[in-house]
XYZ file of C-alpha atoms in Angstrom:
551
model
C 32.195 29.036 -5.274
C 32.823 25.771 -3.343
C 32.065 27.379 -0.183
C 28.775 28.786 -1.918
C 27.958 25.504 -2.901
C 28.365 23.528 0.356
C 26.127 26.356 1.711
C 23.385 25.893 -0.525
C 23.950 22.459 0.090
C 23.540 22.535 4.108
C 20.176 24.686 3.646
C 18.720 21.950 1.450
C 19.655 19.451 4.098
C 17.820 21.560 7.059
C 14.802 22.643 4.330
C 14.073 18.544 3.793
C 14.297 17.811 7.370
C 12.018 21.258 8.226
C 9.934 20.370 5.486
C 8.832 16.852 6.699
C 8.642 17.436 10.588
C 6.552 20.974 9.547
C 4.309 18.748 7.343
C 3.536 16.238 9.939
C 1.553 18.607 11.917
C -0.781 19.299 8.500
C 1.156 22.656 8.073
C 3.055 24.394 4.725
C 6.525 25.699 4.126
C 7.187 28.272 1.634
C 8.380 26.845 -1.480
C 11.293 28.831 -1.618
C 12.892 26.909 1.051
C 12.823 23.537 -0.192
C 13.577 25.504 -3.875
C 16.830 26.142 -2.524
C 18.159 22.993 -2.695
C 18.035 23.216 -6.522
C 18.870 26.915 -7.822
C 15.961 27.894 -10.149
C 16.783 30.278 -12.772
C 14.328 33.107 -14.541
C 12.354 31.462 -17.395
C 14.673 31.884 -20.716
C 13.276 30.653 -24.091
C 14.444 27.366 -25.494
C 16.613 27.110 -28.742
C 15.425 24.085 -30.340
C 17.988 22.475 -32.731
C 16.898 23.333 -36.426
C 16.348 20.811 -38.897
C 16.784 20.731 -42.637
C 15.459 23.616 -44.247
C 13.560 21.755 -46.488
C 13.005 18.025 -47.092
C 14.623 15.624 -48.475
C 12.454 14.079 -51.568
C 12.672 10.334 -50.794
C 9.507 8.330 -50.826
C 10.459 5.556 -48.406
C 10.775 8.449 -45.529
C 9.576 6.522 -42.259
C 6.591 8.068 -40.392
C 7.271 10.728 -37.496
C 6.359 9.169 -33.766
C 4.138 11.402 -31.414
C 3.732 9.551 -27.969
C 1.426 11.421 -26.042
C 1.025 10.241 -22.104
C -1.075 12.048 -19.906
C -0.571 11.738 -15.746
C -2.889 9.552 -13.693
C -6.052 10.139 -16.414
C -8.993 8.342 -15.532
C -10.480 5.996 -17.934
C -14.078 8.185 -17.631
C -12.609 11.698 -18.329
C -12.496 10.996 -22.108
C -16.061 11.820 -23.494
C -14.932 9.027 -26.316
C -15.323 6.376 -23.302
C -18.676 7.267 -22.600
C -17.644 9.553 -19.647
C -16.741 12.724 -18.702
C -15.745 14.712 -15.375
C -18.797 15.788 -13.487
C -21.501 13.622 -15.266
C -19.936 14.664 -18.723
C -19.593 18.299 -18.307
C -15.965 18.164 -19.249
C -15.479 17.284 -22.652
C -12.825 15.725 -24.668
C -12.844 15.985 -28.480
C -9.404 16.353 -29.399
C -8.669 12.984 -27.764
C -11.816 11.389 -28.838
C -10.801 12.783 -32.285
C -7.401 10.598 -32.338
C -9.636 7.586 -31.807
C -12.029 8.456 -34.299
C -9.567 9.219 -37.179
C -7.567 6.087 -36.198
C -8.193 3.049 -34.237
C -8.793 2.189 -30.560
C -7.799 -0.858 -28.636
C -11.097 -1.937 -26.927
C -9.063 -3.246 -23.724
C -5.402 -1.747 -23.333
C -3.560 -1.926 -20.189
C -1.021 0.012 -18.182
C 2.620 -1.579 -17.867
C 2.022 -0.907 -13.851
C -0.516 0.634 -11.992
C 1.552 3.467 -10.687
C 3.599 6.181 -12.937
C 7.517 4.861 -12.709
C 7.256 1.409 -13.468
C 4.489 1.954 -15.976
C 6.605 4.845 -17.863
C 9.558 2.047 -17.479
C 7.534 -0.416 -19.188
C 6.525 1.519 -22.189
C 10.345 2.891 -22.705
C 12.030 -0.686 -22.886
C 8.952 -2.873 -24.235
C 9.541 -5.454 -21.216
C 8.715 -6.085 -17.947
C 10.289 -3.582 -15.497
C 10.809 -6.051 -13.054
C 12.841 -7.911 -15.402
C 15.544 -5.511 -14.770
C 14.476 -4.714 -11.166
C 12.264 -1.262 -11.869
C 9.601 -2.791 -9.495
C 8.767 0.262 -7.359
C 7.865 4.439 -7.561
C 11.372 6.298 -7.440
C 10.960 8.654 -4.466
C 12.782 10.058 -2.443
C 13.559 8.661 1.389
C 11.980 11.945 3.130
C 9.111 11.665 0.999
C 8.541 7.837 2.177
C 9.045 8.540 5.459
C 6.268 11.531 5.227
C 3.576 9.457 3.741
C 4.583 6.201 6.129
C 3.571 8.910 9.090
C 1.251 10.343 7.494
C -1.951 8.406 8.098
C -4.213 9.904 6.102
C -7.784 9.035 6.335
C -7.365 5.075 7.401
C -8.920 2.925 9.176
C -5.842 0.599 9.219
C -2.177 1.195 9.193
C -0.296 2.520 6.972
C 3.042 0.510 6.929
C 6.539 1.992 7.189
C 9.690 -0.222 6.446
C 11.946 2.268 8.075
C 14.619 -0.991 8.706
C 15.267 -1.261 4.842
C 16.592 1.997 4.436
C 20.217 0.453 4.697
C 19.166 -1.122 1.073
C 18.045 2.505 -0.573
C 20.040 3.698 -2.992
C 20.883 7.210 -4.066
C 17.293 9.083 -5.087
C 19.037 10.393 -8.366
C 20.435 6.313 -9.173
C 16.428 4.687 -9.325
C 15.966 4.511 -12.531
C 16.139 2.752 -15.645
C 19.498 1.143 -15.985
C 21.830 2.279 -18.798
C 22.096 -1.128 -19.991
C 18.235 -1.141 -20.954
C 17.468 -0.268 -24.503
C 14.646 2.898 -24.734
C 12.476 3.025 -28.466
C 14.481 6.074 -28.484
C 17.851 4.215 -28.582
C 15.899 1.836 -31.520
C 14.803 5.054 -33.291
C 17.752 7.177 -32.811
C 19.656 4.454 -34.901
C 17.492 4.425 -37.411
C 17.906 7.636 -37.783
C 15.287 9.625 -36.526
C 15.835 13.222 -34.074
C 14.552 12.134 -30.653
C 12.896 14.733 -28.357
C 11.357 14.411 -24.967
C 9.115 16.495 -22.994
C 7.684 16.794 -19.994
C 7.695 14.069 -17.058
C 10.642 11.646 -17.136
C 10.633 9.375 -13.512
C 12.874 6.586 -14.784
C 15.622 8.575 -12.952
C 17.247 12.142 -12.173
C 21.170 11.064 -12.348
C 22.772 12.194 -15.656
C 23.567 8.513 -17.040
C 19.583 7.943 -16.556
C 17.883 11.327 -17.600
C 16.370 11.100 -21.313
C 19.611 12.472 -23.117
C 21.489 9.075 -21.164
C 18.732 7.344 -22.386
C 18.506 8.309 -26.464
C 16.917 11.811 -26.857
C 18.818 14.104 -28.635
C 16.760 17.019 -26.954
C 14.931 17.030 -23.563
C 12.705 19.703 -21.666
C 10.919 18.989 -18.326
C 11.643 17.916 -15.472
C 13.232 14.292 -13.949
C 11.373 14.030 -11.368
C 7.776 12.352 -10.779
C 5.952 15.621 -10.969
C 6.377 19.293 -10.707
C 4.109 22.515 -10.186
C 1.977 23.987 -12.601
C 2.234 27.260 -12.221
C 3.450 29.311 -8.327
C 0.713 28.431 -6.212
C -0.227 32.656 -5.572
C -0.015 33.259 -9.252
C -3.202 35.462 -9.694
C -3.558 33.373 -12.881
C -3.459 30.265 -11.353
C -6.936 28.583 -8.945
C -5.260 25.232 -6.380
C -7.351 22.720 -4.682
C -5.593 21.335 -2.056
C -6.710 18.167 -0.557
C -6.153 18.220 3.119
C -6.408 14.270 3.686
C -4.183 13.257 1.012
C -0.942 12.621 2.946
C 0.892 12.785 -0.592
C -0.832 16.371 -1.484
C 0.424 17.612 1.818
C 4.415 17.107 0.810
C 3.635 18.263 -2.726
C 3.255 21.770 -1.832
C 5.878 22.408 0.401
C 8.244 20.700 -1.815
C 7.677 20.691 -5.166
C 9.325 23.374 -7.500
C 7.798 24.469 -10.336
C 11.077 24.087 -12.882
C 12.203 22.648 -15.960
C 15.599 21.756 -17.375
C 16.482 21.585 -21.069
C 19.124 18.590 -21.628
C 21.744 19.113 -19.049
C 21.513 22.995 -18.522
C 20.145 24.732 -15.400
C 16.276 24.235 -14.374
C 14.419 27.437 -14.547
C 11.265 28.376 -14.221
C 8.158 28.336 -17.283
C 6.588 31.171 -18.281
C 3.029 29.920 -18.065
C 0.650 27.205 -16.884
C 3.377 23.718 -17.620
C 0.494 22.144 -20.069
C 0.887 25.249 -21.890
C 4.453 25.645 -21.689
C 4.850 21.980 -22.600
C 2.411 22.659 -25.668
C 3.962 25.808 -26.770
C 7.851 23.684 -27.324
C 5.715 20.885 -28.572
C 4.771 23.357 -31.268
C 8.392 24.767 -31.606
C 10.292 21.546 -31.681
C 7.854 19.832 -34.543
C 8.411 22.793 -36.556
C 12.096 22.454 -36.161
C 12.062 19.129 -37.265
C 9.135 18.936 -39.973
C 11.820 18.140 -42.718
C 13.058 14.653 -40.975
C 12.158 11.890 -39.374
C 11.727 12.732 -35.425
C 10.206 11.267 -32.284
C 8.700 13.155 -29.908
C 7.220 11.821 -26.151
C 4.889 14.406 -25.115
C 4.795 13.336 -21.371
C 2.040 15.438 -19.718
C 1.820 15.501 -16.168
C -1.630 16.583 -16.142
C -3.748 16.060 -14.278
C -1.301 14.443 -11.886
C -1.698 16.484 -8.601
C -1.163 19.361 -6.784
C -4.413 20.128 -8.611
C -4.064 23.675 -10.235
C -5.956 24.747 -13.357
C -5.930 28.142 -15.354
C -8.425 30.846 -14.026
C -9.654 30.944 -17.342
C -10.240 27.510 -17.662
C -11.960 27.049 -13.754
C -14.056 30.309 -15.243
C -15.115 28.072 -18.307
C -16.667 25.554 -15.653
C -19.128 27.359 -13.195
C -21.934 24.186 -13.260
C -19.449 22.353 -11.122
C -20.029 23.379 -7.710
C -17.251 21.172 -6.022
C -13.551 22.829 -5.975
C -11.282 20.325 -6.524
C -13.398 18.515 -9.231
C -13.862 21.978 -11.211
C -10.107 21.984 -10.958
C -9.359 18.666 -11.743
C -12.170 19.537 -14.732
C -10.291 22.326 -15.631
C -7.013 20.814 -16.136
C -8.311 18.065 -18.310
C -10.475 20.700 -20.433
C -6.933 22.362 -21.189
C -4.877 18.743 -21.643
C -7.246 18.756 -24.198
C -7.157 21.902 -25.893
C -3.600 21.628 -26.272
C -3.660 18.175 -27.725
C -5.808 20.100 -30.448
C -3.361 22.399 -30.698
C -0.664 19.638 -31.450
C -2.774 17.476 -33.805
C -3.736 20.804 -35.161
C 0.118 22.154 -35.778
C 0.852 18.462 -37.446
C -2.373 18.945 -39.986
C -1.190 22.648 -41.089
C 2.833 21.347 -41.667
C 1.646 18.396 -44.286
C 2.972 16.336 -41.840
C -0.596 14.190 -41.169
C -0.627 11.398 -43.278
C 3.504 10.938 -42.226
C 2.831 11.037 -38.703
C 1.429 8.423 -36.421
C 0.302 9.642 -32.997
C -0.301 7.967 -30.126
C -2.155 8.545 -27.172
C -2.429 6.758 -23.996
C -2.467 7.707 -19.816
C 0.240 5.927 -17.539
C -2.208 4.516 -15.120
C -5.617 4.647 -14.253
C -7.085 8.054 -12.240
C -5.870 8.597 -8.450
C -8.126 7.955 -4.934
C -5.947 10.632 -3.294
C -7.837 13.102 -5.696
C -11.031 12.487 -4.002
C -13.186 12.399 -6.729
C -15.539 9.832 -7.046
C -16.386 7.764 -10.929
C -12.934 9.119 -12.479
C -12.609 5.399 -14.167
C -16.246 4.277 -14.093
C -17.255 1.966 -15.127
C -14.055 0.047 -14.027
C -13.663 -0.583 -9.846
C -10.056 0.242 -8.079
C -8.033 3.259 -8.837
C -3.825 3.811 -9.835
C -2.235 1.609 -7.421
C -4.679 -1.276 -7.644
C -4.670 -4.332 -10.375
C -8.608 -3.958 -10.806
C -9.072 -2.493 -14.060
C -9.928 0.847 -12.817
C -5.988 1.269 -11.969
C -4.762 -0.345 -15.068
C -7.188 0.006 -17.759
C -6.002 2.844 -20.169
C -7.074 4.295 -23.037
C -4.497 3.199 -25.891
C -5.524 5.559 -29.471
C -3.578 5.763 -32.885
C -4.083 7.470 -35.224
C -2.022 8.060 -38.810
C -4.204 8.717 -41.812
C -4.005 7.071 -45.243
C -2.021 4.052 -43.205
C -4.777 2.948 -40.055
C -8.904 3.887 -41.087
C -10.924 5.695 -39.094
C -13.217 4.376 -36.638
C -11.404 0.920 -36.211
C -11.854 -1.231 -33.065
C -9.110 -3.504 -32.213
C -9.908 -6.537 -30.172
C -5.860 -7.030 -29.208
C -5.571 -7.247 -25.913
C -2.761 -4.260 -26.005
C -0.463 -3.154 -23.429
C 1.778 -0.439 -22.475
C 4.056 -2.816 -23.509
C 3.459 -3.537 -26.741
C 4.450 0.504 -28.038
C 7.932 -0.532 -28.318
C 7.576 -3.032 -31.162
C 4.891 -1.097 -33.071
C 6.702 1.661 -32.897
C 9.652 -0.378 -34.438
C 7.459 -2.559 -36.737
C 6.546 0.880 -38.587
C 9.117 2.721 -38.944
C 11.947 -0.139 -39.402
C 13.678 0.632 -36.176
C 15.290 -2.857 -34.705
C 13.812 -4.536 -32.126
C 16.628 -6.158 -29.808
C 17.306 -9.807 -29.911
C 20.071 -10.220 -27.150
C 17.068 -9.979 -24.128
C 13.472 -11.203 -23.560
C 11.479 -8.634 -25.078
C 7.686 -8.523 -23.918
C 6.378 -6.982 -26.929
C 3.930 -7.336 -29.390
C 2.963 -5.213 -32.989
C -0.529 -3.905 -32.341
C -0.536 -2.018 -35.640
C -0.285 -5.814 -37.023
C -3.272 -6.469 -39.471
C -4.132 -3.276 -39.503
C -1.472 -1.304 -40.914
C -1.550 -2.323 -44.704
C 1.911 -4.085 -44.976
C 2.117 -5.407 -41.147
C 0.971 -9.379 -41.091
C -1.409 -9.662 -38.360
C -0.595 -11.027 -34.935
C -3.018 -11.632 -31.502
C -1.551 -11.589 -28.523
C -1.865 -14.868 -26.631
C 0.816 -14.545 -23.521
C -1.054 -13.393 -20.387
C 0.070 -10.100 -18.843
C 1.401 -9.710 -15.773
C 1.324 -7.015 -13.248
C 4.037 -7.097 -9.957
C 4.409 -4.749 -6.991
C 6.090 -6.428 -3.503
C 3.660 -8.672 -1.951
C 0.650 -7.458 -4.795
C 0.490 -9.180 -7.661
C -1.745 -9.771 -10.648
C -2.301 -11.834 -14.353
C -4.311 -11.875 -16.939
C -4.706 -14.923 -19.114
C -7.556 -15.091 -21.852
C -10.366 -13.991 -20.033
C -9.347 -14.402 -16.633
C -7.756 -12.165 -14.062
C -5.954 -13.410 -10.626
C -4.897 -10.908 -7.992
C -3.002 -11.980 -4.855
C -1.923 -9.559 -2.408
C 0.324 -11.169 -0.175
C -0.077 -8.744 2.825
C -3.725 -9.594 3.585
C -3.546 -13.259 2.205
C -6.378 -12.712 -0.548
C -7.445 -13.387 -4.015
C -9.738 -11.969 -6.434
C -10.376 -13.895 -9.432
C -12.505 -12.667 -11.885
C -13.816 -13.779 -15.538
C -13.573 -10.619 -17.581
C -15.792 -11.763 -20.467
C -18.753 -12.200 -18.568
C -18.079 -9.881 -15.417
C -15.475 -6.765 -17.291
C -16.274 -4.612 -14.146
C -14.710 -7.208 -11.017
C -18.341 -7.728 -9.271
C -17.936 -11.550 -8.435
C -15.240 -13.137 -6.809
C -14.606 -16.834 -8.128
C -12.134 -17.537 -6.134
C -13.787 -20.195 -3.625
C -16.035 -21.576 -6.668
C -13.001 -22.141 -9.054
C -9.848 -23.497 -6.963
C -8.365 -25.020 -10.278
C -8.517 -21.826 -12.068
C -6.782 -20.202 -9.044
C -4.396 -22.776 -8.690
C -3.035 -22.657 -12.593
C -2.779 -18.955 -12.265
C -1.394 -18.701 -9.148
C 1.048 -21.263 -10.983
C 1.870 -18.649 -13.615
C 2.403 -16.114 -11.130
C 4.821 -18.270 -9.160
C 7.102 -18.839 -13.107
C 6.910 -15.296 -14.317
C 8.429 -14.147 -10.802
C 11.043 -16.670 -10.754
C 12.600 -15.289 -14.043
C 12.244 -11.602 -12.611
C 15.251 -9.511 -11.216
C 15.829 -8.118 -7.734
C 14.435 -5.067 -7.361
C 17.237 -2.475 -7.524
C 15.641 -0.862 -4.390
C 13.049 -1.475 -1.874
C 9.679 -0.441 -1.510
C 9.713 1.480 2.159
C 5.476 2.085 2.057
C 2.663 -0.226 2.420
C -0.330 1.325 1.747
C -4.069 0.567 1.976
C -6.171 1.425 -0.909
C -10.006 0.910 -0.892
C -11.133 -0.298 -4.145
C -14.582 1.437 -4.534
C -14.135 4.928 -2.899
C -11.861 7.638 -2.975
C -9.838 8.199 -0.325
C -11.769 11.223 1.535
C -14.569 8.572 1.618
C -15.274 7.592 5.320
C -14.202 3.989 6.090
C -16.713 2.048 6.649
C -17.117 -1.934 7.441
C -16.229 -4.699 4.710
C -14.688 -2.030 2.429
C -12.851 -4.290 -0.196
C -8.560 -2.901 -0.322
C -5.825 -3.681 -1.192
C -1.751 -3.140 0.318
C 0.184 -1.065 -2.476
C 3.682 -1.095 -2.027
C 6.060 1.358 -2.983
């Protein structure tokens, strides 16, 4: 067995290094090589632990929790913000519907602009760099791909191949065990904790969800997987030849989940539908107690692959990869239906608060123009295009329909409401960054405004708001972009030579917050240029506004 092993262990060695050099010349690798450094077993159905048979009369029973994340969603694919993919051809009423029946925070931001630190944020309710979760956990050869990539640039991509001394183990970037999850909080109050989907706050046992206060966990650790094989004849891919990240995606990525600690083996159906489908399973195991489940899509986080059915649904859209891309979101949707649907028919709806929000904004890589219109930048950038989410909850008889918060709400601020409704203690031995949203709202919940600015922090690139005003500095290219957001909410005008004291008191607050941050727990190897107002298969062209993203 341990020869086996070491075997199995020496192909996956040779399939990264193949995989890499192979997919620096723009070619593929079959998947089964770079599968073999992880044994995938056949699909086997999950046995998800069974909850009372029937509930327990008690009247001050706190409300489930249903966090529901999608991957890389752009503000304008949800028909409730005025959008919609391909002019509005994709609609969105399940999601819309969570607004409608609840209430909406009219400006909500991302923890981060990019999917680890973001997800890190919203776990622990503070600052990831507090605890040195500044960067995307990713592995070395992937790094070293994209840093030799190119892709379609006009200037350099960077590579810090001389701080790879500092990496640490892939498996070991991650949340530290020492950082308190709201499923730690809820967990002691009582409540079953379940996880599904996308983790990315680290693959090492101590730091996968059941280290981290889930009971029960199915998906996968890693930043992304497959949706389905890639020649399933149920399956339509768009692959997007000058996305440098795409191109190691394919080659690489397994299409796997693992339930708690067991084996990873392989769905039995497109992974938003196989997510859905234990969704479904799991809240009907626990409709007779108190349980938390974090629905953590990965749609429509590339590779881009949709159902057939649901690309067939979509003939007006004549371009491929945004009929995918279309197509994904369409069924995202659906299933989100199906979950608020599932809650309705259990009695569980007026004891349930969902909510719904996207880690970051929509991707350039995806090469599809508008996906967070009206906003400008993308995921990766501090404009508000990259970290301007939506942020819906709804639970009825507690929050009435059709509100409009004003909060200023953050990623960051889901730890504390969470807590704040269902009694779960908030921790008092660390800085939390936190804030009730629900406050004022929620019958019983004192109201409460937000007034600290929010801060946003990756390398060299770094952002705040305060009030109305937003400062980024990216350190690379030596620039600013101040903006007023009251009077210019889409980043148009520059202030930055007409309002030196503004720039100097938030460059001031910058300066403060990052003095009390930690070291990050490992370096970001990639600098990357990302042009603010087109995607990246968009020609380059003269006095294109970017920025450097490090990761």
């Amino acid at each position: 067995m341990k020869r086996l092993s070491r075997w199995l262990a020496a192909i996956g060695v040779i399939a990264v290094a193949l995989s890499v050099l192979v997919w620096q010349f723009g070619a593929g690798i079959p998947a089964l090589l770079a599968e073999l450094r992880h044994p995938i077993a056949a699909n086997h159905p999950v046995a998800w632990e069974q909850g009372p048979r029937t509930a327990v009369t008690n009247p001050r029973r706190p409300p489930n929790i249903i966090l529901i994340v999608a991957d890389d969603l752009g503000y304008n694919d949800i028909s409730f913000n005025g959008g919609g993919i391909a002019g509005g051809i994709v609609k969105t009423p399940n999601i819309d519907a969570i607004a409608n029946q609840g209430v909406t925070f009219a400006t909500a931001y991302a923890g981060n602009a990019t999917c680890s630190p973001s997800r890190a944020a919203l776990m622990t309710g503070r600052y990831p760099t507090r605890y040195g979760f500044e960067f995307t956990a990713v592995p070395g050869a992937f790094a070293w791909a994209v840093g030799h990539g190119g892709g379609n640039s006009a200037v350099p991509v960077i590579y810090h191949g001389e701080l790879n001394h500092d990496l640490i183990d892939y498996p070991e970037m991650g949340v530290p065990s020492s950082e308190i999850t709201i499923a730690d909080a809820l967990r002691q109050r009582g409540y079953h904790t379940i996880h599904l989907g996308k983790w990315h706050l680290g693959e090492a046992d101590k730091l996968a969800p059941h280290g981290h206060g889930f009971d029960e966990s199915l998906g996968f650790r890693a930043g992304g997987s497959k949706y389905m094989h890639q020649r399933d004849k149920g399956v339509v891919n768009a692959k997007l030849p000058w996305d440098p990240i795409d191109k190691f995606l394919w080659p690489n990525l397994p299409y796997a989940v693992q339930y708690n600690n067991g084996q990873r083996f392989e769905p039995n159906e497109h992974m938003t539908d196989y997510l859905t489908d234990n969704a479904l399973l799991a809240i009907e195991a626990n409709r007779n107690r108190p349980f938390f489940m974090y629905l953590a899509y990965n749609a429509p986080h590339t590779p881009l692959q949709a159902t057939k059915a649901d690309y067939d649904a979509l003939p007006v859209i004549k371009d491929h990869k945004t009929r995918v891309y279309g197509a994904m979101v369409r069924q995202l949707d659906r299933r989100i239906g199906d979950v608020l649907a599932k809650v309705k028919a259990l009695g569980l709806d007026e004891n349930t608060l969902i909510i719904f929000t996207s880690d970051n904004g929509g991707a350039w890589y995806d090469g599809i123009a508008d996906l967070n219109k009206p906003f400008r930048g993308w995921k990766a950038t501090f404009f508000e295009g990259g970290i301007r989410v939506p942020m819906f909850m709804r639970w009825p008889g507690h929050i009435t329909p059709g509100t409009v918060s004003a909060t200023r709400a953050s990623h960051l601020d889901i730890f504390d409401t969470v807590a704040a409704v269902t009694g779960a203690k908030v921790p008092t031995d660390r800085i939390m960054d936190s804030t009730d949203v629900l406050a004022g709202i929620v019958p019983g919940l004192p109201a409460s405004t937000r007034t600290a600015p929010l801060f946003w922090r990756s390398g060299a690139y770094r952002a705040v708001r305060d009030g109305d005003w937003k400062l980024q500095i990216d350190g690379h290219l030596k620039k600013m972009w101040l903006y007023n957001l009251a009077t210019d909410p889409t980043e148009r005008v520059n202030l930055v030579t007409s309002e030196p004291a503004r720039v100097a008191q938030l460059n001031a607050k910058i300066d403060a917050q990052n003095a009390k941050m930690a070291k990050p727990l490992w370096p970001g190897l990639i600098e990357a240029p990302v042009r603010i107002d087109v995607p990246l298969n968009a020609p380059w062209a003269k006095g294109q506004d970017y920025i450097y993203w490090t990761n």
